[in-house]
XYZ file of C-alpha atoms in Angstrom:
172
model
C 121.754 82.676 96.669
C 123.218 78.892 97.034
C 124.199 79.835 100.550
C 120.749 81.158 101.664
C 118.518 78.710 99.813
C 120.880 75.120 99.280
C 117.513 73.396 97.722
C 117.573 75.535 94.886
C 118.647 73.331 91.705
C 121.620 74.385 89.538
C 119.695 74.962 86.518
C 117.342 77.219 88.394
C 120.633 79.198 89.792
C 121.975 79.749 86.155
C 118.309 80.746 85.015
C 118.290 83.112 87.770
C 121.770 84.419 86.968
C 121.519 84.531 83.247
C 118.008 86.882 83.751
C 119.946 89.461 86.404
C 122.701 89.634 83.771
C 120.345 90.199 81.031
C 118.047 92.640 82.935
C 121.358 94.610 84.574
C 122.314 95.613 80.977
C 119.188 96.464 79.693
C 118.270 98.695 82.831
C 121.808 100.315 82.666
C 120.824 101.410 79.297
C 117.268 102.344 79.782
C 118.018 104.266 83.015
C 120.003 107.121 81.595
C 118.431 109.940 79.740
C 119.170 108.974 75.959
C 120.953 112.067 75.327
C 123.626 111.596 78.031
C 126.362 109.426 78.196
C 127.495 106.930 80.638
C 130.254 104.330 81.286
C 129.575 100.751 80.675
C 130.764 99.424 84.394
C 129.494 95.854 85.149
C 129.996 95.895 88.957
C 127.679 99.053 89.065
C 125.254 97.193 86.796
C 125.393 94.057 88.852
C 124.872 95.922 92.385
C 122.068 95.216 94.415
C 122.275 99.100 95.621
C 121.382 101.653 94.013
C 119.138 102.480 90.672
C 119.800 99.082 88.943
C 118.120 96.043 87.637
C 119.341 93.779 90.806
C 117.835 96.266 93.400
C 114.440 96.255 91.495
C 114.022 92.538 91.024
C 115.204 92.097 94.371
C 112.323 94.250 95.242
C 109.717 92.056 93.301
C 111.146 89.051 95.111
C 110.423 90.455 98.391
C 106.985 90.871 97.417
C 106.735 87.469 95.911
C 108.468 85.807 99.128
C 105.813 87.532 101.299
C 103.142 85.574 99.414
C 105.217 82.563 99.244
C 105.392 82.563 103.200
C 101.500 83.647 103.411
C 100.774 79.782 102.206
C 97.337 80.678 100.848
C 95.840 82.015 97.685
C 95.286 85.806 98.382
C 92.838 87.953 96.633
C 93.905 91.477 96.915
C 90.725 92.945 95.146
C 88.348 92.514 97.868
C 88.566 94.732 100.712
C 89.884 97.957 101.589
C 93.332 99.418 102.404
C 94.042 101.383 105.250
C 96.890 103.673 105.598
C 97.851 104.430 108.930
C 101.525 104.547 109.079
C 103.492 106.868 106.786
C 105.520 104.279 104.978
C 101.843 103.041 104.012
C 100.819 106.455 103.066
C 104.164 107.242 100.907
C 103.685 103.902 99.126
C 100.282 104.356 98.304
C 100.862 107.808 97.025
C 103.812 106.665 94.824
C 101.534 103.847 93.504
C 98.848 106.505 92.583
C 101.331 108.069 90.320
C 101.837 105.186 88.375
C 99.419 105.788 85.299
C 100.821 109.556 85.463
C 104.269 108.169 84.973
C 103.336 105.840 82.151
C 101.471 108.524 80.098
C 104.447 110.895 80.477
C 107.010 108.188 79.414
C 104.935 107.375 76.464
C 104.129 110.536 75.332
C 107.893 111.856 75.770
C 109.556 108.285 74.929
C 111.372 108.713 78.102
C 112.021 105.329 79.858
C 114.520 106.694 82.104
C 111.422 108.211 83.640
C 109.849 104.669 84.430
C 113.269 103.568 85.789
C 113.412 106.450 88.387
C 109.780 105.666 89.367
C 110.329 101.821 90.003
C 113.723 102.870 91.548
C 111.785 105.116 93.835
C 108.788 102.837 94.398
C 110.875 99.746 95.417
C 112.838 101.994 97.892
C 109.334 103.118 99.513
C 108.284 99.554 99.559
C 111.709 98.470 101.420
C 110.968 101.036 103.805
C 107.217 100.055 104.248
C 108.665 96.379 104.481
C 111.203 97.156 107.184
C 108.288 99.556 109.485
C 105.494 97.805 108.934
C 105.013 93.990 109.789
C 102.903 92.442 107.030
C 102.493 88.796 107.868
C 103.344 89.753 111.491
C 100.832 92.507 111.775
C 98.871 93.453 115.039
C 95.670 92.030 113.852
C 94.194 90.213 110.781
C 92.623 93.490 109.465
C 95.808 95.155 109.518
C 97.555 92.275 107.714
C 94.960 91.935 105.062
C 95.560 95.446 104.396
C 99.102 95.351 104.356
C 98.995 92.323 101.959
C 96.868 94.338 99.463
C 99.185 97.065 99.360
C 102.225 94.618 98.933
C 100.384 92.889 96.415
C 99.572 96.104 94.399
C 103.042 96.909 94.761
C 104.093 93.635 93.222
C 101.857 94.342 90.432
C 103.077 97.654 89.562
C 106.774 96.515 89.903
C 105.896 93.592 87.570
C 104.170 95.620 85.100
C 106.759 98.344 85.069
C 109.879 95.904 84.858
C 107.719 94.132 82.062
C 107.302 97.381 79.949
C 111.049 97.723 80.265
C 111.489 94.261 78.834
C 113.066 92.829 82.120
C 111.995 89.133 83.557
C 110.457 89.488 86.851
C 111.864 86.336 89.208
C 109.897 84.909 91.802
C 113.069 84.386 93.784
C 116.637 85.582 93.792
C-alpha cells in the first residue's frame, strides 16, 4: 500500500494491516461450514483473490474510493436506479437477496452462507465496476444511477461485514 499511497502515515498503515489480519482469521473461520474441517493457512487467508476477507475489504474500499473521488456529498436515497447493462442487473438482483440471506443465516446459524453471499456480491460489484464506468458515465443521469447502485452495494457490504465482526476500511 505504501508504494501506491506514499502519503499514508505509518500509523495508519499499521492500523490497516492489523484490521486486515484480524479480519482474515475471523473470516477464514466463519466462511467454512461449522461441521467441516479446514486447514489453517495464513497465505490463503491473506490473499486478495478468492473467498477471503482481504478480497471483501478491498471491494468495500473500492466503493469508498468512488465516493472519495467524487469529492462531494452524495445522497443515494433520492432518485432511481436504472438497470440498463447486464452487470447492473446482476448486481441489483443479488442486492435484492440480502434480506432473505440474512433471514436464512439467522434461522439456521450458518454464517458461511453470509460469507458466500458477500463474496458473490463483491465479485458482481467488481464486474460492474470494470464494465460500467461510474464517474465516467455517458451522462449525469447514468452517473447518478450508478452512484446509487454503488452506494447500495457499499452499504450492504458494510452491514454484512459488520455482522461478521469484520472492520471495514475506507482505504487499503
